[in-house]
Short mmCIF file of C-alpha atoms and ligand atoms in Angstrom, two decimals:
data_model
loop_
_atom_site.label_atom_id
_atom_site.label_comp_id
_atom_site.label_asym_id
_atom_site.label_seq_id
_atom_site.Cartn_x
_atom_site.Cartn_y
_atom_site.Cartn_z
CA MET I 5 -1.42 12.91 152.44
CA ALA I 6 -4.34 15.03 153.39
CA ALA I 7 -4.90 15.72 157.05
CA SER I 8 -7.91 14.16 158.74
CA CYS I 9 -11.19 16.04 158.76
CA GLN I 10 -10.54 17.78 155.49
CA PRO I 11 -13.85 19.05 154.17
CA ILE I 12 -14.34 19.00 150.45
CA VAL I 13 -17.22 21.18 149.45
CA PRO I 14 -18.10 21.43 145.80
CA SER I 15 -18.75 24.71 144.08
CA ARG I 16 -22.02 24.91 142.15
CA SER I 17 -20.96 26.55 138.92
CA ALA I 18 -22.07 24.74 135.76
CA ARG I 19 -23.06 21.72 137.76
CA HIS I 20 -26.30 20.26 138.97
CA SER I 21 -27.89 22.42 141.64
CA GLU I 22 -28.09 19.57 144.16
CA VAL I 23 -25.02 20.08 146.33
CA MET I 24 -23.09 17.05 147.47
CA THR I 25 -20.91 17.65 150.49
CA THR I 26 -18.22 15.15 151.16
CA GLU I 27 -16.10 15.07 154.25
CA ILE I 28 -13.05 12.94 154.55
CA THR I 29 -13.05 12.17 158.24
CA GLU I 30 -9.94 10.07 158.21
CA GLU I 31 -7.52 9.15 155.54
CA ARG I 32 -8.53 5.47 155.42
CA HIS I 33 -12.14 6.25 154.53
CA PHE I 34 -14.13 8.29 152.08
CA ASP I 35 -17.80 9.19 152.13
CA LEU I 36 -18.99 8.21 148.66
CA GLY I 37 -21.66 10.59 147.45
CA GLY I 38 -21.46 12.21 150.88
CA ASP I 39 -23.19 9.34 152.68
CA LEU I 40 -21.69 5.94 151.92
CA ARG I 41 -18.56 5.55 153.99
CA VAL I 42 -16.06 3.15 152.45
CA ALA I 43 -12.51 2.10 153.18
CA ARG I 44 -10.28 3.59 150.52
CA MET I 45 -8.82 0.15 149.74
CA GLY I 46 -11.48 -1.91 148.04
CA LEU I 47 -11.63 -4.79 145.55
CA GLY I 48 -12.19 -4.97 141.80
CA ALA I 49 -14.23 -7.99 140.70
CA MET I 50 -13.19 -8.19 137.04
CA ARG I 51 -10.43 -10.67 137.86
CA LEU I 52 -12.57 -13.07 139.88
CA PRO I 53 -13.37 -15.37 136.92
CA ALA I 54 -9.78 -15.33 135.60
CA SER I 55 -6.64 -13.27 136.18
CA THR I 56 -6.42 -12.27 132.53
CA ARG I 57 -8.84 -11.99 129.64
CA GLY I 58 -8.92 -15.43 128.01
CA GLY I 59 -6.60 -16.85 130.68
CA PRO I 60 -7.33 -19.99 132.67
CA ALA I 61 -10.42 -19.98 134.88
CA HIS I 62 -10.04 -19.51 138.59
CA ASP I 63 -11.32 -22.19 140.91
CA ARG I 64 -14.85 -21.22 141.95
CA ASP I 65 -14.42 -22.07 145.63
CA THR I 66 -11.15 -20.17 145.75
CA VAL I 67 -12.68 -16.94 144.46
CA LEU I 68 -15.73 -17.31 146.68
CA GLY I 69 -13.18 -17.54 149.51
CA VAL I 70 -11.39 -14.42 148.22
CA LEU I 71 -14.64 -12.46 148.48
CA SER I 72 -15.42 -13.72 151.99
CA ARG I 73 -11.87 -13.02 153.12
CA ALA I 74 -12.01 -9.52 151.64
CA VAL I 75 -15.07 -8.62 153.68
CA GLU I 76 -13.56 -10.28 156.77
CA LEU I 77 -10.52 -8.00 156.35
CA GLY I 78 -12.64 -4.87 156.10
CA VAL I 79 -13.32 -4.45 152.38
CA ASP I 80 -16.62 -2.62 152.03
CA HIS I 81 -16.36 -1.42 148.43
CA ILE I 82 -16.46 -3.95 145.59
CA ASP I 83 -16.46 -2.89 141.96
CA THR I 84 -18.26 -5.16 139.51
CA ALA I 85 -20.29 -5.30 136.27
CA ALA I 86 -22.74 -7.73 134.72
CA PHE I 87 -20.41 -8.09 131.75
CA TYR I 88 -17.55 -9.45 133.93
CA HIS I 89 -17.81 -13.13 133.16
CA GLN I 90 -15.55 -15.80 131.72
CA HIS I 91 -15.56 -19.60 131.68
CA GLY I 92 -19.06 -19.72 133.17
CA LEU I 93 -17.96 -17.67 136.19
CA ALA I 94 -19.71 -14.32 136.57
CA ALA I 95 -18.55 -11.65 139.00
CA ASN I 96 -22.07 -10.64 140.08
CA GLU I 97 -23.14 -14.22 140.78
CA LEU I 98 -19.93 -14.92 142.72
CA ILE I 99 -20.47 -11.80 144.83
CA ARG I 100 -24.07 -12.75 145.54
CA THR I 101 -23.19 -16.35 146.40
CA ALA I 102 -20.29 -15.44 148.66
CA LEU I 103 -21.75 -12.43 150.43
CA ASN I 104 -25.56 -12.42 150.35
CA PRO I 105 -27.07 -11.68 152.89
CA TYR I 106 -24.77 -8.72 152.55
CA PRO I 107 -23.11 -7.17 155.57
CA SER I 108 -24.46 -3.74 156.33
CA GLY I 109 -22.31 -1.02 154.88
CA LEU I 110 -21.05 -3.08 151.94
CA VAL I 111 -21.03 -0.85 148.87
CA ILE I 112 -21.26 -2.63 145.52
CA ALA I 113 -20.51 -0.45 142.55
CA THR I 114 -21.41 -1.58 139.07
CA LYS I 115 -21.24 -0.13 135.60
CA VAL I 116 -23.44 -0.11 132.53
CA GLY I 117 -22.93 1.02 128.96
CA PRO I 118 -20.84 -1.64 127.22
CA TYR I 119 -22.67 -4.25 125.16
CA ARG I 120 -21.54 -7.86 125.39
CA GLY I 121 -23.51 -10.46 123.46
CA PRO I 122 -23.96 -14.00 124.83
CA ASP I 123 -21.14 -15.39 122.68
CA ASP I 124 -18.81 -12.39 122.79
CA PRO I 125 -15.57 -12.95 124.72
CA TYR I 126 -15.68 -9.32 125.87
CA PRO I 127 -17.81 -6.21 125.28
CA THR I 128 -17.97 -5.39 121.60
CA GLY I 129 -19.99 -2.19 121.54
CA GLN I 130 -22.21 0.20 123.42
CA LEU I 131 -25.77 -0.21 124.62
CA PRO I 132 -28.08 2.53 123.37
CA ALA I 133 -29.84 4.71 125.95
CA SER I 134 -32.88 2.45 125.58
CA GLY I 135 -30.85 -0.55 126.76
CA LEU I 136 -29.65 0.93 130.05
CA ARG I 137 -32.75 0.30 132.15
CA GLY I 138 -32.59 -3.40 131.31
CA GLU I 139 -28.91 -3.52 132.22
CA VAL I 140 -29.55 -1.81 135.57
CA GLU I 141 -32.38 -4.28 136.25
CA ARG I 142 -30.07 -7.15 135.34
CA ASN I 143 -27.53 -5.94 137.92
CA LEU I 144 -30.27 -5.64 140.55
CA ARG I 145 -31.36 -9.20 139.80
CA GLU I 146 -27.91 -10.72 139.62
CA LEU I 147 -26.80 -9.04 142.85
CA ASP I 148 -30.18 -9.57 144.53
CA ARG I 149 -30.47 -5.97 145.61
CA ASP I 150 -33.42 -3.55 145.67
CA ARG I 151 -31.22 -0.59 144.91
CA LEU I 152 -27.74 -0.34 143.44
CA ASP I 153 -25.33 1.71 145.56
CA LEU I 154 -23.32 3.19 142.71
CA VAL I 155 -23.77 2.81 138.97
CA TYR I 156 -21.22 4.18 136.53
CA LEU I 157 -22.07 5.02 132.96
CA ARG I 158 -19.15 3.60 130.99
CA PRO I 159 -19.00 5.06 127.46
CA GLY I 160 -16.37 4.46 124.80
CA GLY I 161 -14.02 1.62 124.02
CA LEU I 162 -10.53 1.05 125.33
CA ASP I 163 -8.88 4.03 123.64
CA THR I 164 -8.58 7.49 125.15
CA PRO I 165 -11.97 8.88 126.24
CA MET I 166 -13.58 10.95 123.51
CA ASP I 167 -15.84 13.94 123.92
CA GLU I 168 -18.94 12.26 122.43
CA SER I 169 -22.05 13.42 124.30
CA ILE I 170 -23.11 11.17 127.16
CA ALA I 171 -26.13 13.32 128.04
CA GLU I 172 -28.83 11.03 126.66
CA ARG I 173 -27.49 7.91 128.36
CA PHE I 174 -26.60 9.63 131.63
CA SER I 175 -30.11 11.13 131.75
CA VAL I 176 -31.56 7.61 131.69
CA LEU I 177 -29.47 6.71 134.74
CA ALA I 178 -30.50 9.97 136.42
CA GLU I 179 -34.14 8.94 135.92
CA LEU I 180 -33.48 5.51 137.41
CA ARG I 181 -31.88 7.24 140.37
CA GLU I 182 -34.98 9.40 140.77
CA GLU I 183 -37.06 6.20 140.71
CA GLY I 184 -34.98 4.82 143.57
CA LEU I 185 -33.24 2.00 141.68
CA ILE I 186 -29.83 3.65 142.06
CA ARG I 187 -28.40 5.53 145.00
CA HIS I 188 -25.43 7.27 143.41
CA LEU I 189 -24.21 7.81 139.87
CA GLY I 190 -20.73 7.67 138.46
CA VAL I 191 -19.01 8.02 135.12
CA SER I 192 -16.19 5.86 133.84
CA HIS I 193 -13.68 6.31 131.05
CA VAL I 194 -14.63 9.92 130.51
CA SER I 195 -13.03 13.23 129.60
CA LEU I 196 -13.35 16.31 131.78
CA THR I 197 -15.93 17.63 129.30
CA GLN I 198 -18.02 14.49 129.69
CA LEU I 199 -17.79 14.69 133.49
CA GLU I 200 -19.06 18.26 133.37
CA GLU I 201 -21.84 17.26 131.00
CA ALA I 202 -22.96 14.58 133.47
CA GLN I 203 -22.72 16.96 136.43
CA ALA I 204 -25.12 19.33 134.72
CA ILE I 205 -27.70 16.51 134.70
CA ALA I 206 -27.32 14.92 138.15
CA PRO I 207 -24.78 14.71 140.97
CA VAL I 208 -21.77 12.57 140.14
CA ALA I 209 -20.41 10.64 143.12
CA ALA I 210 -17.51 8.84 141.46
CA VAL I 211 -15.26 8.75 138.43
CA GLN I 212 -13.53 5.58 137.26
CA ASN I 213 -10.83 6.12 134.65
CA ARG I 214 -7.69 4.29 133.73
CA PHE I 215 -4.97 5.59 135.97
CA ASP I 216 -2.03 4.38 137.97
CA VAL I 217 0.36 6.29 140.13
CA THR I 218 3.12 6.37 137.52
CA ARG I 219 0.89 7.99 134.89
CA PRO I 220 0.53 11.76 134.88
CA GLU I 221 -2.58 11.57 132.67
CA ASP I 222 -5.92 12.63 134.09
CA THR I 223 -4.46 15.21 136.46
CA ASP I 224 -7.15 17.73 135.48
CA LEU I 225 -9.91 15.21 136.06
CA LEU I 226 -8.47 14.25 139.43
CA LYS I 227 -8.34 17.93 140.41
CA ALA I 228 -11.99 18.33 139.40
CA CYS I 229 -12.88 15.33 141.58
CA GLU I 230 -11.01 16.83 144.54
CA ARG I 231 -12.75 20.16 144.02
CA ASP I 232 -16.20 18.60 143.84
CA GLY I 233 -15.87 15.85 146.48
CA ILE I 234 -16.07 13.11 143.86
CA ALA I 235 -14.40 9.77 144.44
CA TYR I 236 -11.84 8.77 141.84
CA ALA I 237 -11.49 4.97 141.57
CA PRO I 238 -8.74 4.22 139.04
CA TYR I 239 -9.08 1.13 136.92
CA PHE I 240 -5.92 -0.83 136.12
CA PRO I 241 -4.32 0.48 139.35
CA LEU I 242 -1.66 -2.24 138.98
CA GLY I 243 -1.10 -1.55 135.31
CA GLY I 244 -3.85 -3.90 134.14
CA PHE I 245 -1.64 -6.05 131.91
CA GLY I 246 0.95 -7.43 134.30
CA ILE I 247 2.70 -5.69 137.17
CA PRO I 248 4.85 -2.92 135.62
CA ASP I 249 8.58 -3.46 135.63
CA ASP I 250 9.50 0.09 136.55
CA GLU I 251 12.70 0.94 138.36
CA ARG I 252 11.13 3.96 140.07
CA VAL I 253 8.55 1.73 141.75
CA THR I 254 11.10 -0.96 142.56
CA ALA I 255 13.34 1.60 144.27
CA VAL I 256 10.51 2.90 146.47
CA ALA I 257 9.42 -0.68 147.24
CA ALA I 258 12.93 -1.57 148.39
CA ARG I 259 13.00 1.48 150.68
CA HIS I 260 9.78 0.38 152.37
CA GLY I 261 10.41 -3.37 152.40
CA ALA I 262 7.22 -3.67 150.37
CA THR I 263 6.23 -5.26 147.06
CA VAL I 264 5.78 -3.36 143.80
CA PRO I 265 1.96 -3.85 143.80
CA GLN I 266 1.84 -2.52 147.35
CA ILE I 267 3.75 0.62 146.36
CA LEU I 268 1.51 1.20 143.33
CA LEU I 269 -1.54 1.02 145.61
CA ALA I 270 -0.07 3.01 148.50
CA GLY I 271 1.07 5.60 145.96
CA LEU I 272 -2.46 6.00 144.69
CA LEU I 273 -3.87 6.44 148.19
CA ALA I 274 -1.14 8.97 149.00
CA LEU I 275 -1.70 10.93 145.81
CA SER I 276 -5.14 12.20 146.67
CA PRO I 277 -7.66 11.75 149.48
CA VAL I 278 -10.43 11.18 146.91
CA ILE I 279 -8.76 8.14 145.36
CA LEU I 280 -10.33 4.76 146.10
CA ALA I 281 -8.18 1.76 145.15
CA ILE I 282 -9.97 -1.25 143.60
CA PRO I 283 -7.19 -3.70 142.65
CA GLY I 284 -8.53 -6.81 140.96
CA THR I 285 -7.48 -10.29 142.02
CA GLY I 286 -8.65 -13.86 142.21
CA SER I 287 -5.90 -14.80 144.65
CA ARG I 288 -6.20 -14.76 148.41
CA ALA I 289 -2.46 -14.10 148.85
CA HIS I 290 -2.62 -11.13 146.47
CA LEU I 291 -5.75 -9.84 148.18
CA GLU I 292 -4.03 -9.86 151.56
CA GLU I 293 -0.90 -8.29 150.11
CA ASN I 294 -2.91 -5.54 148.46
CA LEU I 295 -4.97 -4.76 151.55
CA ALA I 296 -1.82 -4.48 153.65
CA ALA I 297 -0.70 -1.65 151.35
CA ALA I 298 -3.24 0.60 153.07
CA ASP I 299 -0.87 0.60 156.08
CA LEU I 300 2.12 1.89 154.12
CA ARG I 301 2.90 5.56 154.48
CA LEU I 302 4.72 7.01 151.50
CA THR I 303 6.59 10.28 151.70
CA ALA I 304 6.27 13.22 149.36
CA GLU I 305 9.70 12.26 148.02
CA ASP I 306 8.48 8.71 147.26
CA LEU I 307 5.54 10.18 145.39
CA SER I 308 7.70 12.48 143.34
CA VAL I 309 9.93 9.54 142.39
CA LEU I 310 6.86 7.52 141.35
CA ARG I 311 5.35 10.38 139.36
CA ASN I 312 8.52 11.49 137.64
CA ARG I 313 8.64 9.79 134.28
CA PRO I 314 12.11 8.81 133.03
N1 LIG E 429 -14.26 1.05 134.02
C1 LIG E 429 -13.51 0.31 133.24
O1 LIG E 429 -13.44 0.48 132.03
C2 LIG E 429 -12.68 -0.79 133.86
C3 LIG E 429 -11.72 -1.47 133.08
C4 LIG E 429 -10.96 -2.44 133.71
C5 LIG E 429 -11.16 -2.74 135.05
N2 LIG E 429 -12.10 -2.08 135.78
C6 LIG E 429 -12.30 -2.31 137.24
O2 LIG E 429 -11.09 -1.94 137.88
C7 LIG E 429 -10.64 -3.04 138.69
C8 LIG E 429 -9.12 -3.00 138.76
O3 LIG E 429 -8.54 -3.17 137.48
P1 LIG E 429 -8.02 -4.59 136.98
O4 LIG E 429 -8.40 -5.66 137.94
O5 LIG E 429 -8.45 -4.74 135.56
O6 LIG E 429 -6.45 -4.41 136.89
P2 LIG E 429 -5.31 -4.26 138.02
O7 LIG E 429 -5.92 -4.19 139.37
O8 LIG E 429 -4.40 -3.21 137.56
O9 LIG E 429 -4.53 -5.63 137.85
C9 LIG E 429 -5.11 -6.88 138.09
C10 LIG E 429 -4.09 -7.93 137.70
O10 LIG E 429 -3.00 -7.88 138.63
C11 LIG E 429 -2.87 -9.15 139.28
N3 LIG E 429 -2.59 -8.86 140.70
C12 LIG E 429 -3.42 -8.31 141.62
N4 LIG E 429 -2.78 -8.16 142.82
C13 LIG E 429 -1.53 -8.65 142.61
C14 LIG E 429 -0.38 -8.78 143.47
N5 LIG E 429 -0.41 -8.37 144.74
N6 LIG E 429 0.75 -9.32 142.95
C15 LIG E 429 0.80 -9.73 141.65
N7 LIG E 429 -0.24 -9.62 140.80
C16 LIG E 429 -1.41 -9.09 141.28
C17 LIG E 429 -4.17 -9.88 139.07
O11 LIG E 429 -3.95 -11.27 138.96
P3 LIG E 429 -4.28 -12.29 140.17
O12 LIG E 429 -5.70 -12.70 139.99
O13 LIG E 429 -3.31 -13.40 139.95
O14 LIG E 429 -4.02 -11.57 141.46
C18 LIG E 429 -4.65 -9.32 137.73
O15 LIG E 429 -4.06 -10.05 136.66
C19 LIG E 429 -11.21 -4.27 137.96
O16 LIG E 429 -11.18 -5.43 138.74
C20 LIG E 429 -12.58 -3.77 137.60
O17 LIG E 429 -13.44 -3.85 138.74
C21 LIG E 429 -12.87 -1.10 135.19
#
């Protein structure tokens, strides 16, 4: 784990001239975009309506309680999107209902890019550049905010990120940032080439790609984030499709008297000081279990067991 007070100062080459300086003042926090301090263990909102896509709906009062409890326990970074809705429950509306008026310091990250029609069970395509302003305005409205803290451009589908140009769409978000509707920009589900393309247009404060501690993929992207002081918030930190049944993780969990989800999360936090965990849950018990993982201290040996594929 990185020592406290480790400065991460980006180099300027091939990136936007505006320098973003990020200082990690203690290992439990990260200064997003250099000025929004968040606890490194946050909450993903995609699972508020239901634990799985198409699965049974969560009880509305229960998930409103999950959000309130999260903030009570120190969560100050919630990841959402306007297209996270199922069974008449929408993540943005639940966040607004549970938490507005928002506590100072609460960072709500959202993402735009995917297109989901009113009757689509999930996003089925991409919004064109011309559709992004409306989607940002929709998030502002649904969350009842004047400015969005962090907006990711999320290109592509579910397969491996491609190198299609994101310049036109990211430039729209950069304009909205200049107008004051967005504080920081991020990119999600991107290749290193796409990250660099975005950085040439405007500062990138965060990357959100699929990643969990047992996957060696994305090492280059993570290194680029460390070099440039960019937060890396992995999606599917718990595997995304059920908690992985992996003997490496089980062995480390047994050594620490912890659960497998806790080791997956503690492993992420131990892997890099720029990683922000955003596990998704609609369960208060799981929320509390996941947050407690921030107190686990894994060793370098634990990490090498987790990272070493059989
Ligand atoms: N940018 C993108 O393309 C993208 C894609 C997917 C997700 N995301 C974001 O990333 C966040 C995290 O990913 P995710 O929520 O999809 O997947 P995840 O965090 O890997 O896994 C969530 C699943 O694990 C279960 N779970 C959570 N804590 C648990 C625990 N302690 N024990 C047992 N099961 C537990 C949840 O069910 P319960 O409700 O029962 O706890 C849910 O089914 C999302 O919420 C969303 O904000 C972004």
